[in-house]
Amino acid sequence: MDGTPTQRFARCITASKRVRWDLETDVIRGRRFDLTEKFLPDGLTLAGAVPFLAPGERRYFSQVQGRTYANMFGLVERFINAKVLELSRDHWFGDQTALEALIRFSDEELKHQALFRRVEMLIGEAMPAGYSFSWEPNDVAGTVLSKSSWAVLALTLHIELFTQAHYRESIREEAELSELARDVFRFHWKEECQHAVMDELEWRRVDASTTAEARDLAVDELIELVGAVDSIVTVQAEADSRYFVATCGRQFDAATAAAVAQTMLAAYRLQYILSGARHPHFAATLASMTTEPQLARIGAALSALAPPAMLNAA
Ligand SMILES: [Fe+2]
Ligand SMILES: [Fe+2]
């Protein structure tokens, strides 16, 4: 990382001021989601793995996943914001630049939660009844925040880096992707770039005062947190694939319905776990703060989530 933490926080403030956007006037701009367009790119939905879906059904496959994407971000940004506010306490009477940068981070994360609630509402208007997302942001935050800051910051950096990977995926040539969805990715990405820098600064600061024993426990907590994310996406993939099959407008036999469910789960694991874990900057940062055996423990937990064919993809 170039420069002192204060210089880096100062650059985050400058960038945050430069890119700042308004939810309605910059992102939504009076638009609605159109069911003739995709809400997530094929690279994230893994639609290529269900070739028996007709083009309209592929679009619907992306719309169901897009709705869950909005809900998942509503979920994770609740605990991210609470953790940032908690960490800001360490700077109250210290580095005022760090404090200002983290307060902006928190303010942006509150806005992002509002953005994703707005997106869920707009998608909800357009889609058939029966969708459900039963996770409560405060319950999930309670579980996550019971772990050490080291583990929560590792999970957070991984999330804030995967939003950047998803943005890149959304700007690949994907003619059918909704412009509104692409803007959601783009505007979110603009502010998440700074968040990822600050996650790393704070993670390194916390790491510097962590003993080897505490770090070893924190590695296990990180593995537990990834397991908790996996439990959430496993249940949600089941709910979403049932909803998809029930509302898609045609009969599925048992084998195709199972392929839909399997692909949905693989897509959610890619979106919420593997695209962050595989992010080169996440991998390098994690490696710089852990031992070989600790990295191997994390790697083993992750490889259990990826079907062999996906390990080398993306
Ligand atoms: Fe965000
Ligand atoms: Fe963020």
Short mmCIF file of C-alpha atoms and ligand atoms in Angstrom, two decimals:
data_model
loop_
_atom_site.label_atom_id
_atom_site.label_comp_id
_atom_site.label_asym_id
_atom_site.label_seq_id
_atom_site.Cartn_x
_atom_site.Cartn_y
_atom_site.Cartn_z
CA MET A 1 0.00 0.00 0.00
CA ASP A 2 1.42 3.39 -0.95
CA GLY A 3 1.71 6.06 1.70
CA THR A 4 0.86 6.18 5.38
CA PRO A 5 -2.60 5.12 6.56
CA THR A 6 -3.50 8.80 7.05
CA GLN A 7 -2.50 9.62 3.48
CA ARG A 8 -4.50 6.68 2.22
CA PHE A 9 -7.58 7.65 4.26
CA ALA A 10 -7.19 11.19 2.88
CA ARG A 11 -7.22 9.84 -0.68
CA CYS A 12 -10.38 7.89 0.16
CA ILE A 13 -12.05 11.12 1.32
CA THR A 14 -11.05 12.91 -1.89
CA ALA A 15 -12.33 10.05 -4.05
CA SER A 16 -15.51 9.74 -2.00
CA LYS A 17 -16.28 13.43 -2.56
CA ARG A 18 -15.52 13.15 -6.26
CA VAL A 19 -17.71 10.13 -7.02
CA ARG A 20 -20.56 10.85 -4.60
CA TRP A 21 -23.98 10.11 -6.14
CA ASP A 22 -27.60 10.49 -5.29
CA LEU A 23 -29.83 7.44 -5.22
CA GLU A 24 -32.77 8.94 -7.12
CA THR A 25 -31.27 11.61 -9.35
CA ASP A 26 -28.16 9.70 -10.45
CA VAL A 27 -29.03 6.00 -10.20
CA ILE A 28 -32.79 5.40 -10.48
CA ARG A 29 -33.71 8.51 -12.52
CA GLY A 30 -37.39 7.60 -12.60
CA ARG A 31 -36.68 4.28 -14.33
CA ARG A 32 -38.34 0.92 -13.71
CA PHE A 33 -37.07 -2.59 -14.29
CA ASP A 34 -38.20 -4.05 -17.59
CA LEU A 35 -38.84 -7.80 -17.70
CA THR A 36 -37.56 -7.99 -21.29
CA GLU A 37 -34.03 -7.39 -19.94
CA LYS A 38 -31.59 -9.29 -17.74
CA PHE A 39 -30.89 -8.06 -14.22
CA LEU A 40 -27.61 -9.93 -13.77
CA PRO A 41 -25.02 -10.91 -16.40
CA ASP A 42 -24.72 -14.57 -17.49
CA GLY A 43 -21.20 -14.69 -16.09
CA LEU A 44 -22.69 -14.37 -12.61
CA THR A 45 -25.94 -16.32 -13.07
CA LEU A 46 -24.15 -19.29 -14.73
CA ALA A 47 -27.02 -19.44 -17.22
CA GLY A 48 -24.65 -21.27 -19.57
CA ALA A 49 -24.94 -24.32 -17.29
CA VAL A 50 -28.69 -24.61 -17.96
CA PRO A 51 -28.72 -24.64 -21.78
CA PHE A 52 -32.22 -26.13 -21.86
CA LEU A 53 -33.66 -22.75 -20.81
CA ALA A 54 -35.17 -20.71 -23.66
CA PRO A 55 -33.88 -17.11 -24.01
CA GLY A 56 -36.88 -15.68 -22.13
CA GLU A 57 -36.40 -18.24 -19.36
CA ARG A 58 -32.71 -17.31 -19.09
CA ARG A 59 -33.76 -13.71 -18.64
CA TYR A 60 -36.16 -14.73 -15.90
CA PHE A 61 -33.39 -16.81 -14.31
CA SER A 62 -31.30 -13.61 -14.11
CA GLN A 63 -34.22 -11.58 -12.76
CA VAL A 64 -34.82 -13.93 -9.84
CA GLN A 65 -31.11 -13.90 -9.02
CA GLY A 66 -30.99 -10.11 -9.43
CA ARG A 67 -33.70 -9.70 -6.84
CA THR A 68 -31.77 -11.87 -4.40
CA TYR A 69 -28.64 -9.85 -5.19
CA ALA A 70 -30.40 -6.70 -3.96
CA ASN A 71 -31.57 -8.50 -0.84
CA MET A 72 -28.16 -10.02 -0.10
CA PHE A 73 -26.54 -6.59 -0.21
CA GLY A 74 -29.24 -5.19 2.07
CA LEU A 75 -28.18 -7.97 4.43
CA VAL A 76 -24.40 -7.63 4.41
CA GLU A 77 -24.28 -3.85 4.38
CA ARG A 78 -26.08 -3.76 7.74
CA PHE A 79 -23.25 -5.49 9.58
CA ILE A 80 -20.54 -3.79 7.52
CA ASN A 81 -21.85 -0.39 8.56
CA ALA A 82 -22.13 -1.36 12.22
CA LYS A 83 -18.55 -2.67 12.21
CA VAL A 84 -17.25 0.51 10.55
CA LEU A 85 -18.97 2.67 13.15
CA GLU A 86 -17.56 0.48 15.93
CA LEU A 87 -14.01 0.72 14.51
CA SER A 88 -14.33 4.49 14.09
CA ARG A 89 -14.33 4.71 17.90
CA ASP A 90 -10.61 3.87 17.87
CA HIS A 91 -10.04 7.12 15.94
CA TRP A 92 -12.34 9.45 17.92
CA PHE A 93 -9.44 11.11 19.73
CA GLY A 94 -6.75 10.12 17.26
CA ASP A 95 -6.46 10.33 13.49
CA GLN A 96 -9.24 12.71 12.46
CA THR A 97 -8.65 11.97 8.77
CA ALA A 98 -9.30 8.26 9.38
CA LEU A 99 -12.39 9.21 11.38
CA GLU A 100 -13.77 11.39 8.59
CA ALA A 101 -13.10 8.70 5.98
CA LEU A 102 -14.88 6.04 8.05
CA ILE A 103 -17.86 8.32 8.72
CA ARG A 104 -18.21 8.84 4.97
CA PHE A 105 -17.91 5.07 4.51
CA SER A 106 -20.77 4.56 6.98
CA ASP A 107 -22.89 7.26 5.34
CA GLU A 108 -22.39 5.61 1.94
CA GLU A 109 -23.26 2.18 3.29
CA LEU A 110 -26.54 3.54 4.70
CA LYS A 111 -27.29 4.96 1.26
CA HIS A 112 -26.42 1.62 -0.38
CA GLN A 113 -28.88 -0.17 1.91
CA ALA A 114 -31.54 2.32 0.79
CA LEU A 115 -30.51 1.72 -2.85
CA PHE A 116 -30.88 -2.04 -2.53
CA ARG A 117 -34.23 -1.70 -0.71
CA ARG A 118 -35.38 0.52 -3.59
CA VAL A 119 -34.14 -2.03 -6.16
CA GLU A 120 -35.95 -4.86 -4.33
CA MET A 121 -39.14 -2.80 -4.35
CA LEU A 122 -38.87 -1.99 -8.05
CA ILE A 123 -38.09 -5.59 -9.01
CA GLY A 124 -40.88 -6.78 -6.71
CA GLU A 125 -43.39 -4.61 -8.61
CA ALA A 126 -42.47 -6.31 -11.87
CA MET A 127 -42.22 -9.96 -10.81
CA PRO A 128 -44.88 -12.58 -10.00
CA ALA A 129 -45.93 -13.22 -6.39
CA GLY A 130 -44.30 -15.98 -4.36
CA TYR A 131 -40.70 -14.77 -4.03
CA SER A 132 -39.37 -14.84 -0.50
CA PHE A 133 -36.20 -13.70 1.21
CA SER A 134 -36.59 -14.52 4.85
CA TRP A 135 -33.27 -13.33 6.30
CA GLU A 136 -33.38 -10.46 8.76
CA PRO A 137 -30.41 -8.06 8.42
CA ASN A 138 -30.22 -7.48 12.18
CA ASP A 139 -30.21 -11.21 12.99
CA VAL A 140 -27.41 -11.87 10.51
CA ALA A 141 -25.50 -8.84 11.84
CA GLY A 142 -25.84 -10.25 15.38
CA THR A 143 -24.20 -13.51 14.31
CA VAL A 144 -21.44 -11.87 12.26
CA LEU A 145 -20.57 -9.23 14.83
CA SER A 146 -20.17 -11.85 17.56
CA LYS A 147 -16.86 -12.74 15.84
CA SER A 148 -13.58 -10.86 16.19
CA SER A 149 -12.95 -7.68 14.18
CA TRP A 150 -10.12 -9.51 12.38
CA ALA A 151 -12.55 -12.10 11.00
CA VAL A 152 -15.31 -9.56 10.23
CA LEU A 153 -12.87 -7.29 8.39
CA ALA A 154 -11.58 -10.22 6.34
CA LEU A 155 -15.14 -11.12 5.34
CA THR A 156 -15.90 -7.45 4.62
CA LEU A 157 -12.86 -6.91 2.40
CA HIS A 158 -13.81 -10.02 0.45
CA ILE A 159 -17.36 -8.67 -0.06
CA GLU A 160 -16.25 -5.19 -1.04
CA LEU A 161 -13.77 -6.59 -3.53
CA PHE A 162 -16.33 -8.92 -5.12
CA THR A 163 -18.64 -5.97 -5.80
CA GLN A 164 -15.81 -4.72 -8.02
CA ALA A 165 -15.46 -8.08 -9.76
CA HIS A 166 -19.24 -8.06 -10.37
CA TYR A 167 -19.09 -4.59 -11.86
CA ARG A 168 -16.41 -5.72 -14.28
CA GLU A 169 -18.60 -8.70 -15.19
CA SER A 170 -21.56 -6.38 -15.81
CA ILE A 171 -19.70 -4.19 -18.27
CA ARG A 172 -18.54 -7.09 -20.37
CA GLU A 173 -20.48 -7.32 -23.55
CA GLU A 174 -23.91 -8.26 -22.26
CA ALA A 175 -26.32 -6.53 -24.60
CA GLU A 176 -29.40 -7.79 -22.83
CA LEU A 177 -28.46 -6.43 -19.40
CA SER A 178 -30.83 -3.76 -18.11
CA GLU A 179 -29.25 -0.28 -18.13
CA LEU A 180 -30.72 0.34 -14.71
CA ALA A 181 -29.09 -2.84 -13.36
CA ARG A 182 -25.78 -1.85 -14.97
CA ASP A 183 -26.02 1.57 -13.32
CA VAL A 184 -26.66 -0.05 -9.94
CA PHE A 185 -23.42 -2.03 -10.37
CA ARG A 186 -21.54 1.02 -11.63
CA PHE A 187 -22.58 3.49 -8.95
CA HIS A 188 -22.14 0.94 -6.19
CA TRP A 189 -18.67 0.09 -7.48
CA LYS A 190 -17.62 3.78 -7.52
CA GLU A 191 -18.01 4.00 -3.74
CA GLU A 192 -17.00 0.44 -2.92
CA CYS A 193 -13.50 1.05 -4.33
CA GLN A 194 -12.76 3.34 -1.38
CA HIS A 195 -14.42 0.97 1.08
CA ALA A 196 -12.11 -1.87 0.08
CA VAL A 197 -9.07 0.36 0.67
CA MET A 198 -10.36 1.25 4.14
CA ASP A 199 -11.24 -2.37 4.98
CA GLU A 200 -7.65 -3.29 4.31
CA LEU A 201 -6.26 -0.35 6.31
CA GLU A 202 -8.43 -1.25 9.27
CA TRP A 203 -7.78 -4.96 8.93
CA ARG A 204 -4.03 -4.34 8.98
CA ARG A 205 -4.38 -1.99 11.96
CA VAL A 206 -6.38 -4.60 13.89
CA ASP A 207 -3.98 -7.34 12.78
CA ALA A 208 -0.98 -5.42 14.14
CA SER A 209 -2.38 -5.69 17.68
CA THR A 210 -3.55 -9.31 17.32
CA THR A 211 -1.53 -12.10 18.96
CA ALA A 212 -0.63 -15.22 17.00
CA GLU A 213 -3.06 -17.27 19.14
CA ALA A 214 -5.91 -14.80 18.63
CA ARG A 215 -5.22 -14.71 14.90
CA ASP A 216 -5.37 -18.47 14.70
CA LEU A 217 -8.81 -18.36 16.35
CA ALA A 218 -9.84 -15.54 14.02
CA VAL A 219 -8.98 -17.70 11.01
CA ASP A 220 -11.43 -20.32 12.33
CA GLU A 221 -14.02 -17.58 12.82
CA LEU A 222 -13.51 -16.45 9.23
CA ILE A 223 -14.13 -20.04 8.10
CA GLU A 224 -17.29 -20.10 10.26
CA LEU A 225 -18.46 -16.83 8.71
CA VAL A 226 -17.93 -18.16 5.20
CA GLY A 227 -19.91 -21.24 6.34
CA ALA A 228 -22.69 -18.94 7.57
CA VAL A 229 -22.81 -17.15 4.21
CA ASP A 230 -22.91 -20.53 2.53
CA SER A 231 -25.85 -21.65 4.72
CA ILE A 232 -27.75 -18.50 3.75
CA VAL A 233 -27.12 -18.89 0.02
CA THR A 234 -27.91 -22.62 0.14
CA VAL A 235 -31.36 -21.97 1.63
CA GLN A 236 -31.94 -19.01 -0.69
CA ALA A 237 -30.91 -20.96 -3.78
CA GLU A 238 -33.47 -23.63 -2.86
CA ALA A 239 -36.20 -21.02 -2.33
CA ASP A 240 -35.29 -19.16 -5.53
CA SER A 241 -35.12 -22.25 -7.72
CA ARG A 242 -38.53 -23.43 -6.39
CA TYR A 243 -39.95 -19.97 -7.15
CA PHE A 244 -38.33 -19.97 -10.60
CA VAL A 245 -39.69 -23.41 -11.52
CA ALA A 246 -43.18 -22.56 -10.18
CA THR A 247 -43.47 -19.20 -11.98
CA CYS A 248 -41.46 -19.70 -15.16
CA GLY A 249 -44.53 -20.63 -17.19
CA ARG A 250 -43.79 -24.22 -18.14
CA GLN A 251 -43.44 -27.70 -16.65
CA PHE A 252 -40.00 -28.91 -15.57
CA ASP A 253 -39.26 -32.60 -15.11
CA ALA A 254 -37.36 -33.66 -12.00
CA ALA A 255 -33.97 -33.70 -13.73
CA THR A 256 -34.21 -30.20 -15.21
CA ALA A 257 -35.66 -28.79 -11.97
CA ALA A 258 -32.67 -30.32 -10.14
CA ALA A 259 -30.25 -28.79 -12.66
CA VAL A 260 -31.85 -25.38 -12.12
CA ALA A 261 -31.47 -25.74 -8.34
CA GLN A 262 -27.87 -26.92 -8.62
CA THR A 263 -26.92 -24.07 -10.97
CA MET A 264 -28.60 -21.49 -8.77
CA LEU A 265 -26.57 -22.69 -5.77
CA ALA A 266 -23.33 -22.71 -7.77
CA ALA A 267 -24.13 -19.18 -8.99
CA TYR A 268 -24.77 -17.89 -5.46
CA ARG A 269 -21.58 -19.47 -4.19
CA LEU A 270 -19.74 -17.82 -7.07
CA GLN A 271 -21.39 -14.43 -6.45
CA TYR A 272 -21.15 -14.24 -2.65
CA ILE A 273 -18.13 -16.36 -1.79
CA LEU A 274 -15.82 -17.47 -4.58
CA SER A 275 -15.65 -14.24 -6.61
CA GLY A 276 -14.32 -12.51 -3.46
CA ALA A 277 -12.11 -15.33 -2.24
CA ARG A 278 -10.49 -15.63 -5.66
CA HIS A 279 -10.00 -11.90 -6.05
CA PRO A 280 -6.21 -11.48 -6.41
CA HIS A 281 -6.05 -8.56 -4.00
CA PHE A 282 -8.04 -10.43 -1.36
CA ALA A 283 -5.86 -13.51 -1.76
CA ALA A 284 -2.66 -11.44 -1.49
CA THR A 285 -3.88 -9.48 1.55
CA LEU A 286 -5.01 -12.62 3.34
CA ALA A 287 -1.73 -14.36 2.54
CA SER A 288 0.24 -11.41 3.96
CA MET A 289 -1.45 -11.81 7.34
CA THR A 290 -1.65 -15.58 7.72
CA THR A 291 0.61 -18.62 7.89
CA GLU A 292 0.72 -21.40 5.31
CA PRO A 293 -1.26 -23.84 7.51
CA GLN A 294 -3.91 -21.15 8.16
CA LEU A 295 -4.20 -20.42 4.43
CA ALA A 296 -4.50 -24.14 3.76
CA ARG A 297 -7.38 -24.37 6.29
CA ILE A 298 -9.21 -21.54 4.53
CA GLY A 299 -8.46 -23.02 1.11
CA ALA A 300 -9.85 -26.41 2.16
CA ALA A 301 -13.08 -24.79 3.41
CA LEU A 302 -13.48 -22.90 0.14
CA SER A 303 -12.73 -25.80 -2.14
CA ALA A 304 -15.57 -27.74 -0.50
CA LEU A 305 -17.92 -25.09 -1.92
CA ALA A 306 -16.80 -25.17 -5.54
CA PRO A 307 -17.65 -28.00 -7.88
CA PRO A 308 -14.35 -29.12 -9.54
CA ALA A 309 -15.23 -27.61 -12.91
CA MET A 310 -15.66 -24.19 -11.34
CA LEU A 311 -12.40 -24.04 -9.46
CA ASN A 312 -10.50 -22.92 -12.52
CA ALA A 313 -13.25 -20.80 -14.04
CA ALA A 314 -13.64 -17.01 -13.79
FE FE B 1 -22.12 -0.88 -0.43
FE FE B 2 -19.15 -0.91 0.99
#
